[in-house]
mmCIF file of N, CA and C in Angstrom:
data_model
loop_
_atom_site.group_PDB
_atom_site.id
_atom_site.type_symbol
_atom_site.label_atom_id
_atom_site.label_comp_id
_atom_site.label_asym_id
_atom_site.label_seq_id
_atom_site.Cartn_x
_atom_site.Cartn_y
_atom_site.Cartn_z
ATOM 1 N N VAL A 911 -16.011 25.493 -36.255
ATOM 2 C CA VAL A 911 -15.116 26.291 -37.647
ATOM 3 C C VAL A 911 -14.806 27.525 -36.962
ATOM 4 N N ARG A 912 -13.824 28.315 -37.387
ATOM 5 C CA ARG A 912 -13.320 29.404 -36.942
ATOM 6 C C ARG A 912 -13.211 30.289 -38.343
ATOM 7 N N ASP A 913 -12.476 29.689 -39.650
ATOM 8 C CA ASP A 913 -12.084 30.562 -40.978
ATOM 9 C C ASP A 913 -12.540 29.862 -41.912
ATOM 10 N N MET A 914 -12.117 28.356 -42.101
ATOM 11 C CA MET A 914 -12.539 27.766 -43.201
ATOM 12 C C MET A 914 -13.136 26.350 -42.823
ATOM 13 N N LEU A 915 -14.000 26.098 -43.889
ATOM 14 C CA LEU A 915 -15.043 25.167 -43.576
ATOM 15 C C LEU A 915 -14.627 23.797 -44.664
ATOM 16 N N ASN A 916 -13.998 22.807 -44.257
ATOM 17 C CA ASN A 916 -13.697 21.764 -45.161
ATOM 18 C C ASN A 916 -14.985 20.953 -45.550
ATOM 19 N N LEU A 917 -14.936 20.364 -47.137
ATOM 20 C CA LEU A 917 -16.095 19.880 -47.395
ATOM 21 C C LEU A 917 -15.219 18.570 -47.680
ATOM 22 N N GLN A 918 -16.380 17.501 -47.576
ATOM 23 C CA GLN A 918 -15.495 16.202 -48.024
ATOM 24 C C GLN A 918 -16.734 15.563 -48.439
ATOM 25 N N ALA A 919 -17.040 14.849 -49.369
ATOM 26 C CA ALA A 919 -17.990 13.864 -49.785
ATOM 27 C C ALA A 919 -17.851 12.540 -49.340
ATOM 28 N N THR A 920 -19.194 11.885 -49.068
ATOM 29 C CA THR A 920 -18.982 10.437 -48.611
ATOM 30 C C THR A 920 -18.140 9.486 -49.512
ATOM 31 N N ASP A 921 -18.120 9.474 -50.860
ATOM 32 C CA ASP A 921 -17.511 9.002 -51.679
ATOM 33 C C ASP A 921 -16.076 9.656 -52.419
ATOM 34 N N GLY A 922 -16.143 10.701 -51.467
ATOM 35 C CA GLY A 922 -14.480 11.402 -51.727
ATOM 36 C C GLY A 922 -14.588 12.255 -53.198
ATOM 37 N N VAL A 923 -15.768 12.440 -53.551
ATOM 38 C CA VAL A 923 -15.799 13.443 -54.848
ATOM 39 C C VAL A 923 -16.866 14.372 -54.736
ATOM 40 N N LEU A 924 -16.165 15.544 -55.009
ATOM 41 C CA LEU A 924 -17.388 16.722 -54.457
ATOM 42 C C LEU A 924 -17.725 17.095 -56.349
ATOM 43 N N PRO A 925 -18.861 17.049 -56.825
ATOM 44 C CA PRO A 925 -19.063 17.443 -58.081
ATOM 45 C C PRO A 925 -18.644 19.014 -58.565
ATOM 46 N N SER A 926 -17.659 19.304 -59.489
ATOM 47 C CA SER A 926 -17.198 20.472 -59.705
ATOM 48 C C SER A 926 -18.153 21.712 -60.114
ATOM 49 N N ASP A 927 -19.260 21.226 -60.273
ATOM 50 C CA ASP A 927 -20.243 22.255 -60.859
ATOM 51 C C ASP A 927 -21.323 22.191 -59.565
ATOM 52 N N ALA A 928 -21.139 21.945 -58.425
ATOM 53 C CA ALA A 928 -21.956 21.953 -57.273
ATOM 54 C C ALA A 928 -21.901 23.668 -56.908
ATOM 55 N N GLU A 929 -23.233 24.088 -56.222
ATOM 56 C CA GLU A 929 -23.469 25.013 -55.544
ATOM 57 C C GLU A 929 -23.345 24.994 -54.236
ATOM 58 N N VAL A 930 -22.826 25.849 -53.558
ATOM 59 C CA VAL A 930 -23.152 25.930 -51.771
ATOM 60 C C VAL A 930 -23.798 27.197 -51.754
ATOM 61 N N HIS A 931 -24.743 26.837 -51.004
ATOM 62 C CA HIS A 931 -25.443 28.004 -50.249
ATOM 63 C C HIS A 931 -25.376 27.817 -48.648
ATOM 64 N N ILE A 932 -25.112 29.212 -48.200
ATOM 65 C CA ILE A 932 -25.056 29.234 -46.680
ATOM 66 C C ILE A 932 -26.134 29.738 -46.187
ATOM 67 N N LEU A 933 -26.785 29.077 -45.365
ATOM 68 C CA LEU A 933 -27.914 29.878 -44.654
ATOM 69 C C LEU A 933 -27.890 30.174 -43.511
ATOM 70 N N SER A 934 -28.689 31.168 -42.814
ATOM 71 C CA SER A 934 -28.745 31.210 -41.531
ATOM 72 C C SER A 934 -29.535 30.566 -40.694
ATOM 73 N N SER A 935 -29.621 30.345 -39.270
ATOM 74 C CA SER A 935 -30.509 29.689 -38.549
ATOM 75 C C SER A 935 -31.902 29.725 -39.114
ATOM 76 N N THR A 936 -32.472 30.759 -39.381
ATOM 77 C CA THR A 936 -33.660 31.062 -39.816
ATOM 78 C C THR A 936 -34.005 30.606 -41.212
ATOM 79 N N GLY A 937 -33.090 30.176 -41.801
ATOM 80 C CA GLY A 937 -33.371 29.760 -43.155
ATOM 81 C C GLY A 937 -32.825 30.938 -44.231
ATOM 82 N N GLN A 938 -32.462 31.989 -43.869
ATOM 83 C CA GLN A 938 -32.147 33.129 -44.963
ATOM 84 C C GLN A 938 -30.906 32.789 -45.518
ATOM 85 N N THR A 939 -30.892 33.025 -46.900
ATOM 86 C CA THR A 939 -29.703 32.857 -47.883
ATOM 87 C C THR A 939 -28.710 33.997 -47.505
ATOM 88 N N LEU A 940 -27.706 33.592 -46.948
ATOM 89 C CA LEU A 940 -26.390 34.408 -46.780
ATOM 90 C C LEU A 940 -25.578 34.653 -48.122
ATOM 91 N N ARG A 941 -25.257 33.599 -48.397
ATOM 92 C CA ARG A 941 -24.315 33.512 -49.458
ATOM 93 C C ARG A 941 -24.425 32.288 -50.345
ATOM 94 N N THR A 942 -24.032 32.491 -51.975
ATOM 95 C CA THR A 942 -24.007 31.468 -52.996
ATOM 96 C C THR A 942 -23.024 31.499 -53.485
ATOM 97 N N GLU A 943 -22.219 30.021 -53.821
ATOM 98 C CA GLU A 943 -21.124 29.968 -54.586
ATOM 99 C C GLU A 943 -20.873 28.915 -55.041
ATOM 100 N N ARG A 944 -20.286 28.732 -56.174
ATOM 101 C CA ARG A 944 -19.778 27.645 -56.914
ATOM 102 C C ARG A 944 -18.574 27.195 -56.295
ATOM 103 N N LEU A 945 -18.624 25.834 -56.165
ATOM 104 C CA LEU A 945 -17.132 25.433 -55.796
ATOM 105 C C LEU A 945 -16.410 25.250 -56.680
ATOM 106 N N ALA A 946 -16.317 25.021 -58.029
ATOM 107 C CA ALA A 946 -15.349 24.867 -58.857
ATOM 108 C C ALA A 946 -14.170 24.235 -58.620
ATOM 109 N N GLY A 947 -14.512 22.610 -58.178
ATOM 110 C CA GLY A 947 -13.370 22.262 -57.654
ATOM 111 C C GLY A 947 -12.477 22.429 -56.105
ATOM 112 N N ARG A 948 -13.049 23.170 -55.359
ATOM 113 C CA ARG A 948 -12.661 23.490 -54.078
ATOM 114 C C ARG A 948 -13.077 22.647 -53.085
ATOM 115 N N THR A 949 -12.822 22.732 -52.035
ATOM 116 C CA THR A 949 -12.773 21.704 -50.844
ATOM 117 C C THR A 949 -13.003 22.645 -49.427
ATOM 118 N N GLN A 950 -12.973 23.848 -49.415
ATOM 119 C CA GLN A 950 -13.217 24.767 -48.441
ATOM 120 C C GLN A 950 -13.802 25.892 -49.077
ATOM 121 N N ILE A 951 -14.625 26.477 -47.887
ATOM 122 C CA ILE A 951 -15.278 27.583 -48.041
ATOM 123 C C ILE A 951 -15.099 28.487 -46.987
ATOM 124 N N ASP A 952 -14.500 29.739 -47.167
ATOM 125 C CA ASP A 952 -14.170 30.666 -46.065
ATOM 126 C C ASP A 952 -15.416 31.326 -45.381
ATOM 127 N N VAL A 953 -15.293 30.953 -44.104
ATOM 128 C CA VAL A 953 -16.469 31.533 -43.308
ATOM 129 C C VAL A 953 -16.092 32.565 -42.354
ATOM 130 N N SER A 954 -14.875 33.235 -42.623
ATOM 131 C CA SER A 954 -14.522 33.843 -41.297
ATOM 132 C C SER A 954 -15.078 35.409 -41.603
ATOM 133 N N ASP A 955 -15.730 35.719 -42.243
ATOM 134 C CA ASP A 955 -16.846 36.538 -42.074
ATOM 135 C C ASP A 955 -18.037 36.404 -41.422
ATOM 136 N N LEU A 956 -18.345 35.276 -41.159
ATOM 137 C CA LEU A 956 -19.698 34.896 -40.197
ATOM 138 C C LEU A 956 -19.307 35.298 -38.860
ATOM 139 N N ALA A 957 -20.407 35.639 -38.270
ATOM 140 C CA ALA A 957 -20.585 35.921 -37.054
ATOM 141 C C ALA A 957 -20.728 34.392 -36.148
ATOM 142 N N SER A 958 -19.958 34.379 -34.817
ATOM 143 C CA SER A 958 -20.210 33.247 -34.309
ATOM 144 C C SER A 958 -22.082 32.523 -34.253
ATOM 145 N N GLY A 959 -22.142 31.378 -34.382
ATOM 146 C CA GLY A 959 -23.538 31.126 -34.540
ATOM 147 C C GLY A 959 -23.436 29.727 -35.255
ATOM 148 N N ILE A 960 -24.822 29.293 -35.282
ATOM 149 C CA ILE A 960 -25.183 28.062 -35.848
ATOM 150 C C ILE A 960 -25.873 28.634 -37.341
ATOM 151 N N TYR A 961 -25.449 27.767 -38.458
ATOM 152 C CA TYR A 961 -25.505 27.739 -39.850
ATOM 153 C C TYR A 961 -25.822 26.772 -40.592
ATOM 154 N N PHE A 962 -26.095 26.893 -42.074
ATOM 155 C CA PHE A 962 -26.686 25.592 -42.641
ATOM 156 C C PHE A 962 -25.988 25.750 -43.897
ATOM 157 N N LEU A 963 -25.383 24.818 -44.422
ATOM 158 C CA LEU A 963 -24.858 24.575 -45.739
ATOM 159 C C LEU A 963 -25.448 23.685 -46.776
ATOM 160 N N SER A 964 -26.006 23.973 -47.923
ATOM 161 C CA SER A 964 -26.822 23.096 -48.587
ATOM 162 C C SER A 964 -25.812 23.201 -50.200
ATOM 163 N N LEU A 965 -25.613 22.111 -50.421
ATOM 164 C CA LEU A 965 -24.881 21.593 -51.522
ATOM 165 C C LEU A 965 -25.649 20.842 -52.480
ATOM 166 N N ARG A 966 -25.925 21.879 -53.769
ATOM 167 C CA ARG A 966 -26.719 21.551 -55.043
ATOM 168 C C ARG A 966 -25.942 21.137 -56.086
ATOM 169 N N SER A 967 -26.239 19.998 -56.626
ATOM 170 C CA SER A 967 -25.876 19.895 -58.157
ATOM 171 C C SER A 967 -26.789 19.042 -58.694
ATOM 172 N N PRO A 968 -26.729 19.427 -60.124
ATOM 173 C CA PRO A 968 -27.511 18.325 -61.111
ATOM 174 C C PRO A 968 -27.164 16.900 -60.874
ATOM 175 N N ALA A 969 -25.867 16.545 -60.482
ATOM 176 C CA ALA A 969 -25.401 14.899 -60.597
ATOM 177 C C ALA A 969 -25.588 14.540 -59.199
ATOM 178 N N MET A 970 -26.314 15.237 -58.317
ATOM 179 C CA MET A 970 -26.724 14.742 -57.015
ATOM 180 C C MET A 970 -27.653 15.187 -56.344
ATOM 181 N N ALA A 971 -27.928 14.503 -55.284
ATOM 182 C CA ALA A 971 -29.445 15.103 -54.502
ATOM 183 C C ALA A 971 -28.856 16.217 -53.909
ATOM 184 N N THR A 972 -29.609 17.095 -53.478
ATOM 185 C CA THR A 972 -29.158 18.236 -52.348
ATOM 186 C C THR A 972 -28.977 17.645 -51.019
ATOM 187 N N THR A 973 -27.856 18.202 -50.493
ATOM 188 C CA THR A 973 -27.458 17.502 -49.038
ATOM 189 C C THR A 973 -27.687 19.082 -48.520
ATOM 190 N N THR A 974 -27.971 19.149 -47.076
ATOM 191 C CA THR A 974 -27.909 20.173 -46.389
ATOM 192 C C THR A 974 -27.517 19.686 -44.567
ATOM 193 N N ARG A 975 -26.266 20.376 -44.359
ATOM 194 C CA ARG A 975 -25.810 20.091 -43.135
ATOM 195 C C ARG A 975 -25.683 21.400 -42.143
ATOM 196 N N ARG A 976 -25.791 21.300 -40.937
ATOM 197 C CA ARG A 976 -25.721 22.109 -40.122
ATOM 198 C C ARG A 976 -23.937 22.426 -39.467
ATOM 199 N N PHE A 977 -23.668 23.591 -39.162
ATOM 200 C CA PHE A 977 -22.452 23.733 -38.807
ATOM 201 C C PHE A 977 -22.305 25.059 -38.153
ATOM 202 N N VAL A 978 -21.170 25.135 -37.102
ATOM 203 C CA VAL A 978 -21.373 26.077 -35.782
ATOM 204 C C VAL A 978 -19.653 26.925 -36.278
ATOM 205 N N VAL A 979 -20.112 28.378 -36.306
ATOM 206 C CA VAL A 979 -18.779 29.131 -36.351
ATOM 207 C C VAL A 979 -18.666 29.798 -34.907
ATOM 208 N N ALA A 980 -17.642 29.399 -34.627
ATOM 209 C CA ALA A 980 -17.110 29.417 -33.320
ATOM 210 C C ALA A 980 -16.244 30.748 -33.102
ATOM 211 N N GLY A 981 -16.431 31.647 -31.865
ATOM 212 C CA GLY A 981 -15.927 32.972 -32.177
ATOM 213 C C GLY A 981 -14.198 33.000 -31.738
ATOM 214 N N GLY A 982 -13.613 33.963 -31.886
ATOM 215 C CA GLY A 982 -12.371 33.910 -31.853
ATOM 216 C C GLY A 982 -11.581 34.337 -30.699
ATOM 217 N N GLU A 983 -12.424 34.201 -29.830
ATOM 218 C CA GLU A 983 -11.666 34.639 -28.220
ATOM 219 C C GLU A 983 -11.468 33.594 -27.872
#
């Protein structure tokens, strides 16, 4: 990933009330935001490295996935 992280649910529907938490590789929360119907998260401000995305919503179980931000070189 370089600039935008694309989100996709296995059933094709992301809850509109879902909260996205972006965590560092050490588990520190770097950012929290509501999806509000979006399917992309801007990660252009993150340095190259490994991060975790935690998707939380009352309508579904919390899901956490790893993603890698690649440098722009």
